[in-house]
Coordinates of C-alpha atoms in Angstrom, one line a residue:
M139 CA 0.0 0.0 0.0
A140 CA 1.4 3.4 -1.0
N141 CA 2.3 5.9 1.7
Q142 CA 1.5 9.6 1.6
K143 CA 4.7 10.6 -0.3
E144 CA 4.0 7.9 -2.9
F145 CA 0.5 9.2 -3.4
D146 CA 1.7 12.7 -4.0
Y147 CA 4.3 11.4 -6.5
I148 CA 1.8 9.2 -8.4
L149 CA -0.9 11.9 -8.5
P150 CA 0.5 15.3 -9.7
G151 CA -1.4 18.6 -9.4
R152 CA -3.7 20.1 -6.9
A153 CA -6.4 17.6 -5.8
E154 CA -9.4 19.9 -6.5
S155 CA -11.7 20.9 -9.4
Y156 CA -10.6 24.1 -11.1
W157 CA -14.2 25.4 -10.9
L158 CA -14.3 24.9 -7.1
A159 CA -10.8 26.3 -6.6
T160 CA -11.7 29.5 -8.4
T161 CA -15.1 30.3 -6.7
P162 CA -15.7 30.9 -3.0
E163 CA -17.5 28.2 -1.0
S164 CA -21.1 29.1 -0.2
N165 CA -22.4 29.7 3.3
Y166 CA -26.1 29.3 3.4
P167 CA -27.8 28.3 6.7
A168 CA -28.9 24.9 7.6
L169 CA -32.6 24.1 8.2
H170 CA -33.8 24.5 11.8
G171 CA -37.1 22.8 12.6
D172 CA -40.1 22.4 10.3
I173 CA -41.2 24.6 7.5
H174 CA -44.0 24.6 4.8
V175 CA -43.3 25.8 1.2
D176 CA -44.9 25.4 -2.2
I177 CA -41.9 23.7 -3.8
A178 CA -39.1 21.7 -2.2
I179 CA -36.0 20.9 -4.3
I180 CA -33.5 18.3 -3.1
G181 CA -30.1 19.0 -4.5
G182 CA -28.0 22.1 -5.1
G183 CA -26.5 21.5 -8.5
I184 CA -27.4 22.7 -11.9
V185 CA -30.8 21.0 -12.0
G186 CA -31.9 22.1 -8.5
L187 CA -30.7 25.7 -8.8
T188 CA -31.8 26.2 -12.4
T189 CA -35.3 24.9 -11.6
A190 CA -35.5 27.1 -8.5
Y191 CA -34.5 30.1 -10.6
L192 CA -37.0 29.4 -13.3
L193 CA -39.9 28.7 -10.9
K194 CA -39.2 31.9 -8.9
E195 CA -39.0 33.8 -12.2
A196 CA -42.4 32.3 -13.1
G197 CA -44.0 33.7 -9.9
F198 CA -43.5 31.1 -7.1
S199 CA -42.4 32.8 -3.9
S200 CA -42.1 29.9 -1.5
I201 CA -39.3 27.5 -2.6
A202 CA -36.7 25.6 -0.5
V203 CA -33.6 24.1 -2.0
I204 CA -32.1 21.5 0.3
E205 CA -28.4 20.5 0.0
A206 CA -26.6 17.9 2.1
G207 CA -23.3 19.7 1.9
H208 CA -22.5 22.9 0.2
I209 CA -24.2 23.8 -3.1
L210 CA -22.3 23.1 -6.3
R211 CA -19.7 21.0 -4.5
G212 CA -21.1 17.7 -5.9
V213 CA -21.2 16.5 -9.5
T214 CA -21.9 20.0 -11.0
G215 CA -18.7 21.3 -9.5
H216 CA -16.7 18.5 -11.1
T217 CA -18.0 18.6 -14.6
T218 CA -16.0 19.5 -17.7
A219 CA -18.7 22.1 -18.5
K220 CA -19.4 21.6 -22.1
V221 CA -22.6 23.2 -23.2
T222 CA -23.5 21.2 -26.2
S223 CA -26.2 19.1 -27.9
Q224 CA -23.5 16.8 -29.2
H225 CA -23.5 14.0 -26.8
H226 CA -21.0 11.7 -28.3
L227 CA -22.4 9.4 -31.0
I228 CA -26.1 9.4 -29.9
Y229 CA -28.4 10.6 -32.7
D230 CA -28.0 7.6 -35.1
R231 CA -28.8 5.3 -32.2
L232 CA -31.7 7.5 -31.0
I233 CA -33.3 7.4 -34.4
S234 CA -32.9 3.6 -34.6
K235 CA -34.1 2.8 -31.0
F236 CA -36.5 5.7 -30.2
G237 CA -37.7 6.7 -33.6
K238 CA -37.2 10.0 -35.4
R239 CA -39.9 11.9 -33.5
Q240 CA -38.4 11.3 -30.1
A241 CA -34.8 11.7 -31.4
Q242 CA -36.0 15.1 -32.7
Q243 CA -37.3 16.0 -29.2
Y244 CA -33.9 15.1 -27.7
A245 CA -32.0 17.2 -30.3
E246 CA -34.3 20.2 -30.0
S247 CA -34.3 20.2 -26.2
N248 CA -30.6 20.3 -25.9
Q249 CA -30.2 23.0 -28.6
A250 CA -32.8 25.0 -26.6
A251 CA -30.8 24.4 -23.4
I252 CA -27.7 26.1 -25.0
E253 CA -29.8 29.1 -25.9
K254 CA -31.5 29.2 -22.4
I255 CA -28.1 29.3 -20.7
D256 CA -26.9 32.0 -23.2
S257 CA -30.1 34.0 -22.6
I258 CA -29.7 33.9 -18.8
V259 CA -26.0 34.8 -19.0
N260 CA -26.8 37.8 -21.2
S261 CA -29.9 39.0 -19.3
R262 CA -28.2 38.8 -15.9
Q263 CA -24.8 39.9 -17.2
I264 CA -23.1 36.9 -15.7
D265 CA -19.3 36.8 -15.9
C266 CA -18.8 33.1 -16.3
D267 CA -16.5 32.7 -19.3
F268 CA -19.4 31.7 -21.6
V269 CA -18.0 31.4 -25.1
R270 CA -19.3 29.7 -28.3
K271 CA -17.1 26.9 -29.6
P272 CA -17.5 24.1 -32.1
A273 CA -17.7 20.6 -30.7
Y274 CA -16.2 17.5 -32.4
V275 CA -16.4 13.8 -32.0
Y276 CA -13.4 12.4 -33.9
A277 CA -12.5 8.9 -35.2
G278 CA -9.3 7.8 -33.5
S279 CA -9.0 4.9 -35.9
G280 CA -10.2 4.1 -39.4
D281 CA -12.7 1.6 -37.9
S282 CA -14.8 4.5 -36.5
T283 CA -15.1 6.6 -39.7
G284 CA -18.3 4.9 -40.7
K285 CA -19.9 5.6 -37.4
I286 CA -18.9 9.2 -37.7
Q287 CA -20.5 9.5 -41.1
K288 CA -23.7 7.9 -39.9
E289 CA -23.8 10.3 -37.0
V290 CA -23.4 13.3 -39.3
Q291 CA -26.3 12.0 -41.5
A292 CA -28.5 11.4 -38.4
A293 CA -27.8 14.7 -36.8
R294 CA -28.5 16.6 -40.1
Q295 CA -31.8 14.8 -40.4
L296 CA -32.8 16.3 -37.1
G297 CA -31.8 19.8 -38.1
L298 CA -28.7 19.9 -35.9
P299 CA -25.7 22.1 -37.0
A300 CA -23.6 19.0 -38.0
S301 CA -20.9 18.5 -40.7
F302 CA -18.2 16.1 -41.5
E303 CA -14.6 17.2 -41.1
E304 CA -11.7 15.3 -42.6
K305 CA -8.9 17.0 -40.8
L306 CA -8.7 18.4 -37.2
P307 CA -6.2 20.8 -35.7
L308 CA -5.0 18.1 -33.2
P309 CA -1.4 16.9 -32.9
F310 CA -2.2 13.3 -33.8
E311 CA -3.8 11.5 -36.7
T312 CA -7.6 11.4 -36.9
Y313 CA -9.9 9.7 -39.4
G314 CA -12.7 12.1 -39.8
A315 CA -15.0 13.9 -37.3
V316 CA -18.5 15.1 -36.8
R317 CA -18.5 18.9 -36.0
F318 CA -21.4 20.7 -34.3
S319 CA -21.1 24.4 -34.9
N320 CA -22.0 27.2 -32.4
Q321 CA -21.9 25.1 -29.3
A322 CA -20.5 26.6 -26.0
Q323 CA -18.5 26.2 -22.8
F324 CA -18.5 28.1 -19.5
H325 CA -17.5 28.2 -15.9
P326 CA -20.4 26.4 -14.2
T327 CA -19.9 27.5 -10.6
K328 CA -19.6 31.2 -11.6
Y329 CA -22.8 30.9 -13.6
L330 CA -24.8 29.1 -10.9
N331 CA -23.5 31.2 -8.1
A332 CA -25.0 34.2 -9.9
L333 CA -28.4 32.3 -10.0
T334 CA -28.3 31.7 -6.2
G335 CA -28.4 35.4 -5.6
E336 CA -31.7 35.5 -7.5
I337 CA -33.1 32.5 -5.7
H338 CA -32.4 33.1 -2.0
G339 CA -34.6 35.6 -0.2
D340 CA -38.2 36.9 -0.4
G341 CA -39.7 33.7 1.0
C342 CA -37.3 31.4 -0.9
H343 CA -34.5 29.5 0.8
I344 CA -31.3 27.6 0.2
F345 CA -30.5 25.3 3.1
E346 CA -27.0 23.8 3.2
K347 CA -25.7 21.0 5.5
T348 CA -29.2 19.6 5.5
R349 CA -29.5 16.0 4.3
A350 CA -32.8 14.8 3.0
L351 CA -33.5 11.3 4.4
K352 CA -36.9 10.3 3.0
I353 CA -39.9 11.5 1.1
E354 CA -43.4 10.6 2.2
G355 CA -47.0 11.4 1.4
E356 CA -48.9 13.1 -1.3
N357 CA -50.6 16.4 -1.5
P358 CA -48.8 17.6 0.6
T359 CA -45.5 15.7 0.5
T360 CA -43.0 15.7 3.4
V361 CA -39.3 15.7 3.1
T362 CA -37.7 14.5 6.3
T363 CA -34.1 15.8 6.8
D364 CA -31.5 15.5 9.5
K365 CA -32.4 19.1 10.6
G366 CA -36.2 19.0 10.5
T367 CA -39.0 18.6 7.9
V368 CA -40.0 20.4 4.8
T369 CA -43.6 20.0 3.7
A370 CA -44.5 21.0 0.2
Q371 CA -47.1 20.7 -2.6
K372 CA -44.4 19.6 -5.1
V373 CA -41.0 17.9 -4.4
I374 CA -38.2 17.7 -7.0
Q375 CA -35.4 15.2 -6.6
A376 CA -32.4 16.8 -8.2
T377 CA -29.9 14.7 -6.3
H378 CA -28.0 13.2 -9.3
Y379 CA -29.2 9.8 -8.2
P380 CA -32.6 9.8 -6.6
I381 CA -32.7 9.0 -2.9
H382 CA -36.4 7.9 -3.3
D383 CA -35.8 5.3 -6.0
K384 CA -38.0 2.3 -5.1
P385 CA -41.2 3.7 -6.8
G386 CA -40.3 3.3 -10.4
M387 CA -37.5 0.8 -9.5
F388 CA -34.8 3.3 -10.6
F389 CA -32.1 1.3 -8.7
Q390 CA -32.6 -1.3 -11.5
R391 CA -32.6 1.2 -14.3
L392 CA -29.5 3.3 -13.3
Y393 CA -25.9 2.8 -12.7
Q394 CA -23.0 5.2 -11.9
S395 CA -19.7 5.7 -13.6
R396 CA -16.5 7.5 -12.6
S397 CA -14.1 9.4 -14.9
Y398 CA -11.0 11.5 -14.4
V399 CA -9.8 15.0 -15.2
L400 CA -6.4 16.7 -15.4
G401 CA -6.0 20.5 -15.7
I402 CA -2.7 21.1 -17.6
R403 CA -0.7 23.9 -19.1
I404 CA 0.8 23.2 -22.5
R405 CA 3.4 25.2 -24.5
D406 CA 1.5 25.6 -27.8
P407 CA -1.9 27.3 -28.2
F408 CA -4.9 25.0 -27.9
P409 CA -7.1 24.8 -31.1
D410 CA -10.6 26.4 -31.1
G411 CA -13.0 23.7 -30.1
M412 CA -14.0 20.9 -27.8
F413 CA -12.9 17.4 -28.8
I414 CA -13.7 13.8 -27.8
N415 CA -12.9 10.5 -29.5
A416 CA -15.4 7.9 -30.7
E417 CA -13.6 5.0 -29.1
E418 CA -12.8 3.6 -25.6
P419 CA -11.1 4.6 -23.5
A420 CA -12.5 8.1 -23.8
R421 CA -10.2 11.0 -24.4
S422 CA -11.8 14.4 -24.2
L423 CA -10.0 17.8 -24.6
R424 CA -11.2 21.4 -24.1
S425 CA -9.5 24.6 -22.9
Q426 CA -10.4 27.2 -20.3
R427 CA -9.2 30.8 -20.1
T428 CA -7.7 31.5 -16.7
D429 CA -5.8 34.4 -15.1
G430 CA -2.6 32.4 -15.5
G431 CA -3.2 31.6 -19.1
E432 CA -4.9 28.8 -20.9
L433 CA -5.7 25.6 -19.0
V434 CA -6.4 22.4 -20.9
L435 CA -8.9 19.9 -19.4
V436 CA -8.0 16.3 -20.3
T437 CA -10.8 13.9 -19.4
G438 CA -11.5 10.1 -19.7
E439 CA -10.8 6.7 -18.3
G440 CA -14.4 6.0 -17.4
H441 CA -15.4 2.9 -15.5
R442 CA -18.3 1.7 -13.4
T443 CA -18.2 3.1 -9.8
G444 CA -16.7 0.7 -7.3
E445 CA -15.5 -1.9 -9.7
E446 CA -11.7 -1.3 -9.6
E447 CA -9.1 -1.6 -6.8
N448 CA -6.4 0.7 -8.3
E449 CA -7.9 4.0 -9.5
T450 CA -4.7 6.0 -9.4
V451 CA -3.8 4.3 -12.7
H452 CA -6.5 6.3 -14.5
Y453 CA -4.8 9.6 -13.7
Q454 CA -1.5 8.1 -14.8
N455 CA -3.0 6.9 -18.1
L456 CA -4.4 10.3 -18.8
E457 CA -1.1 12.0 -18.0
K458 CA 0.9 9.6 -20.1
W459 CA -1.4 10.1 -23.1
V460 CA -1.4 13.9 -23.0
R461 CA 2.4 14.1 -22.6
S462 CA 2.7 11.9 -25.7
I463 CA 0.9 14.5 -27.8
Y464 CA 1.7 17.8 -26.2
S465 CA 4.7 19.5 -24.5
V466 CA 3.2 19.8 -21.0
D467 CA 4.6 22.5 -18.7
S468 CA 2.6 21.5 -15.6
V469 CA -0.3 19.5 -14.3
D470 CA -2.1 22.1 -12.1
Y471 CA -5.3 20.2 -11.1
R472 CA -6.7 16.8 -10.9
W473 CA -10.2 15.6 -10.0
S474 CA -12.7 12.9 -10.7
T475 CA -16.4 13.0 -11.4
Q476 CA -19.4 10.7 -11.2
D477 CA -22.1 10.2 -13.9
T478 CA -25.4 8.5 -13.6
I479 CA -26.4 6.5 -16.7
S480 CA -29.8 5.1 -17.5
V481 CA -30.3 1.7 -19.2
D482 CA -31.2 3.3 -22.5
H483 CA -28.7 6.2 -22.2
V484 CA -31.4 8.9 -22.1
P485 CA -32.1 10.8 -18.9
Y486 CA -35.2 10.3 -16.8
I487 CA -37.0 13.7 -16.4
G488 CA -40.5 14.2 -15.1
R489 CA -42.9 12.6 -12.7
L490 CA -41.5 9.9 -10.4
T491 CA -44.3 7.6 -11.7
S492 CA -47.1 8.1 -14.1
D493 CA -49.7 8.3 -11.3
N494 CA -47.8 10.7 -9.1
D495 CA -48.4 14.4 -9.8
N496 CA -46.4 15.7 -6.8
I497 CA -42.9 14.2 -6.9
F498 CA -40.5 14.8 -9.8
L499 CA -37.0 13.7 -10.6
A500 CA -34.2 14.3 -13.0
T501 CA -31.4 11.8 -13.3
G502 CA -29.3 9.8 -15.7
F503 CA -27.6 12.6 -17.6
K504 CA -24.7 10.3 -18.5
K505 CA -21.8 12.8 -19.1
W506 CA -23.8 15.7 -20.5
G507 CA -25.5 17.3 -17.5
M508 CA -24.9 21.0 -18.4
T509 CA -27.5 20.8 -21.2
T510 CA -29.7 17.9 -20.1
G511 CA -29.7 19.4 -16.5
T512 CA -31.0 22.6 -18.0
V513 CA -33.5 20.7 -20.1
A514 CA -34.7 19.0 -16.9
A515 CA -35.3 22.4 -15.2
M516 CA -37.3 23.6 -18.2
I517 CA -39.5 20.5 -18.5
I518 CA -40.2 20.2 -14.7
T519 CA -41.0 24.0 -14.5
D520 CA -43.5 23.6 -17.4
M521 CA -45.1 20.5 -15.7
I522 CA -45.5 22.3 -12.4
L523 CA -47.0 25.3 -14.1
G524 CA -49.4 23.1 -16.0
R525 CA -47.9 24.0 -19.4
S526 CA -47.4 21.5 -22.2
N527 CA -43.7 20.8 -23.0
P528 CA -42.8 19.5 -26.5
W529 CA -39.9 17.3 -25.2
E530 CA -41.2 15.5 -22.2
E531 CA -42.1 12.3 -24.0
V532 CA -38.6 11.2 -24.8
Y533 CA -37.5 11.7 -21.2
D534 CA -40.5 10.2 -19.5
P535 CA -39.3 8.2 -16.4
S536 CA -42.1 5.7 -16.9
R537 CA -40.9 4.7 -20.4
F538 CA -39.5 1.4 -21.3
K539 CA -37.7 0.6 -24.5
P540 CA -37.4 -3.3 -24.6
V541 CA -34.9 -3.5 -27.4
E542 CA -32.6 -0.8 -26.0
S543 CA -33.0 -1.6 -22.3
A544 CA -33.3 -5.4 -21.9
K545 CA -29.6 -6.3 -22.3
T546 CA -28.5 -3.5 -19.9
L547 CA -31.1 -4.4 -17.3
I548 CA -29.7 -8.0 -17.2
S549 CA -26.2 -6.7 -17.0
Q550 CA -27.2 -4.3 -14.2
A551 CA -28.8 -7.1 -12.2
I552 CA -25.7 -9.3 -12.5
E553 CA -23.4 -6.5 -11.3
A554 CA -25.7 -5.7 -8.4
T555 CA -25.7 -9.4 -7.4
K556 CA -21.9 -9.5 -7.4
G557 CA -21.9 -6.5 -5.1
L558 CA -24.4 -8.0 -2.7
V559 CA -22.5 -11.2 -2.2
G560 CA -19.1 -9.5 -2.3
D561 CA -17.7 -11.8 -5.1
R562 CA -15.7 -9.0 -6.6
I563 CA -14.6 -7.3 -3.4
L564 CA -12.3 -9.8 -1.8
P565 CA -10.0 -8.9 1.1
T566 CA -6.9 -7.2 -0.3
H567 CA -4.7 -7.6 2.9
K568 CA -4.2 -10.6 5.1
E569 CA -3.9 -8.3 8.1
A570 CA -5.2 -4.8 9.0
S571 CA -1.6 -4.1 10.1
D572 CA -0.6 -4.1 6.4
I573 CA -2.6 -0.9 5.8
A574 CA -0.3 2.1 5.7
P575 CA -1.3 5.6 6.9
G576 CA -3.7 7.1 4.3
G577 CA -4.7 3.7 3.0
G578 CA -7.8 1.6 3.2
A579 CA -8.9 -1.9 2.3
I580 CA -11.5 -4.6 2.8
V581 CA -9.9 -7.1 5.3
K582 CA -11.1 -9.9 7.5
I583 CA -10.8 -9.6 11.2
E584 CA -11.9 -12.4 13.4
G585 CA -13.5 -14.0 10.4
E586 CA -15.6 -11.0 9.5
R587 CA -15.3 -8.6 6.5
V588 CA -14.3 -5.1 7.6
A589 CA -13.8 -1.8 5.7
A590 CA -10.6 -0.6 7.4
Y591 CA -8.9 2.8 7.0
R592 CA -5.8 4.0 8.7
D593 CA -5.5 7.8 9.1
Q594 CA -2.3 9.9 8.9
N595 CA -1.9 9.6 12.7
G596 CA -1.9 5.8 12.4
T597 CA -5.4 5.3 13.9
L598 CA -7.3 2.4 12.3
H599 CA -11.0 3.2 11.6
T600 CA -13.2 0.1 11.1
L601 CA -16.6 0.1 9.4
D602 CA -19.2 -2.3 8.4
P603 CA -18.6 -2.6 4.6
S604 CA -22.3 -3.0 3.8
C605 CA -23.7 0.0 1.8
K606 CA -26.6 1.6 3.5
H607 CA -28.6 1.8 0.3
M608 CA -29.2 -1.9 -0.3
G609 CA -26.4 -3.8 1.5
C610 CA -23.8 -4.2 -1.2
I611 CA -20.2 -4.5 -0.2
V612 CA -18.2 -1.3 -0.8
S613 CA -14.7 -1.2 -2.2
W614 CA -11.7 1.1 -1.4
N615 CA -10.9 3.9 -3.9
D616 CA -7.2 4.5 -3.5
A617 CA -7.2 7.7 -5.7
E618 CA -9.9 9.5 -3.8
R619 CA -9.6 7.7 -0.5
T620 CA -13.3 6.8 -0.4
W621 CA -15.5 3.8 -0.1
D622 CA -17.5 3.2 -3.3
C623 CA -20.5 0.9 -3.8
P624 CA -20.3 -1.2 -7.0
C625 CA -24.0 -1.8 -7.2
H626 CA -25.7 1.6 -7.3
G627 CA -22.8 4.0 -6.9
S628 CA -23.1 5.3 -3.3
R629 CA -19.9 6.8 -2.1
Y630 CA -18.6 7.5 1.4
N631 CA -15.5 9.2 2.7
A632 CA -12.7 7.3 4.5
T633 CA -14.5 7.4 7.8
G634 CA -17.9 6.4 6.4
E635 CA -19.8 9.7 5.9
V636 CA -22.0 9.9 2.7
I637 CA -20.6 11.7 -0.3
H638 CA -22.9 10.4 -3.1
S639 CA -26.4 9.2 -3.1
P640 CA -28.5 7.0 -3.2
A641 CA -27.4 6.2 0.3
V642 CA -28.4 8.8 2.9
Y643 CA -26.9 7.2 6.0
G644 CA -23.2 6.7 6.6
L645 CA -21.4 3.3 7.0
S646 CA -21.8 1.9 10.5
E647 CA -18.8 1.7 12.8
K648 CA -17.7 -1.9 13.4
K649 CA -16.0 -2.7 16.7
V650 CA -13.1 -5.1 16.3
K651 CA -10.0 -6.0 18.1
K652 CA -7.2 -3.9 16.7

């Protein structure tokens, strides 16, 4: 097990998202006691805050946003912040599996989300580095050229600003690309921090350090938190992965994936555009203007949450790849992010179930949450206002596409079963004494499986490794020093406190002889 110095050597750069490093941490109050509001929104990321902003703008004066930690410190604060309707190679598949009409809804809604963000930035004069850029998916090998050409054809059928490009301004060979013109990128926390100033006050609230624990009842609905209750006519789950996931069986229809980001400085100017390859492993590139010059964000190495024992290798792979194509002056930042993916790769946005008019959710954005999260806010706002929305059908959480979903549902069930019985997460040390400071592992002590972490002072913390969501066995993430669940993606810090839902309670302490 690596010690602290080895960790610092293996993982270069500051261990923080650039977005969070360059915006101040918020300081909204926690909930104290019980309140009644018209709208309760669980989650303080792009979906929750944009929805609160749009609803208040539409005339609602009693809204509560509930955030377990600090707003924007979750998935939204760890994005690569592309504002684009180009979601990898999606449109040819959407036409094939969903039909042209619903593929059109997906295309139009994400184009509209770009314009909505642009409109808000301009109307509120928000300084958030919003800039229009072309977005490219390129073929990294000749085998992918045909897929690129099909995607161009499909996207153009749907009226998207797509074209085929033979050559790209990248320092390695490519084999054609689909280009979407007039897309965008921005600084997400600067943008959303500006919206919070419009939300909080005049009967509307943002409550931080207030964890939602359960949702009960209809008309009204009560959200029980660790600081009191919020009773509302409408409740919106904007928690990335819904904490209330049994109605609708979302735990069977979602899984979570991790990917990695390096923020680097290179010697040559970065070309105009945002780039991602068509193959696996993913390699995504975009630049960001900073006070210290241009920062290039290098992203990729995705894998299912909790399935790997050595996650430091993903940062190493990204660094090795980018150094092979650019002269790198420094690696300034590193961070990881988590994405929720639906079985048919289209988000679930709308009513929790078809017969529930009071609880809404937005989840499954895959890796494109800046636009689809904004789409979610627009759709749910229309639903609450009783307005017809032209895109809600394709995102309906009650949908089921047998051809597209069946194989993934079976795979999801198999993965969850492995996590429940712990087949994949075998003890990695014979003795807890093998764990060095800063390290963790699943070990066996007195015949029982234990999640053990040794802090920098040498104290061993021992936890029950059963995830509080549905009892799967967590695994140790050596890159982030967290406990990650391989079944549904819950994550906990080294001492067992919840980082990512669907779990809402921390891992239990397990008393053992040390």
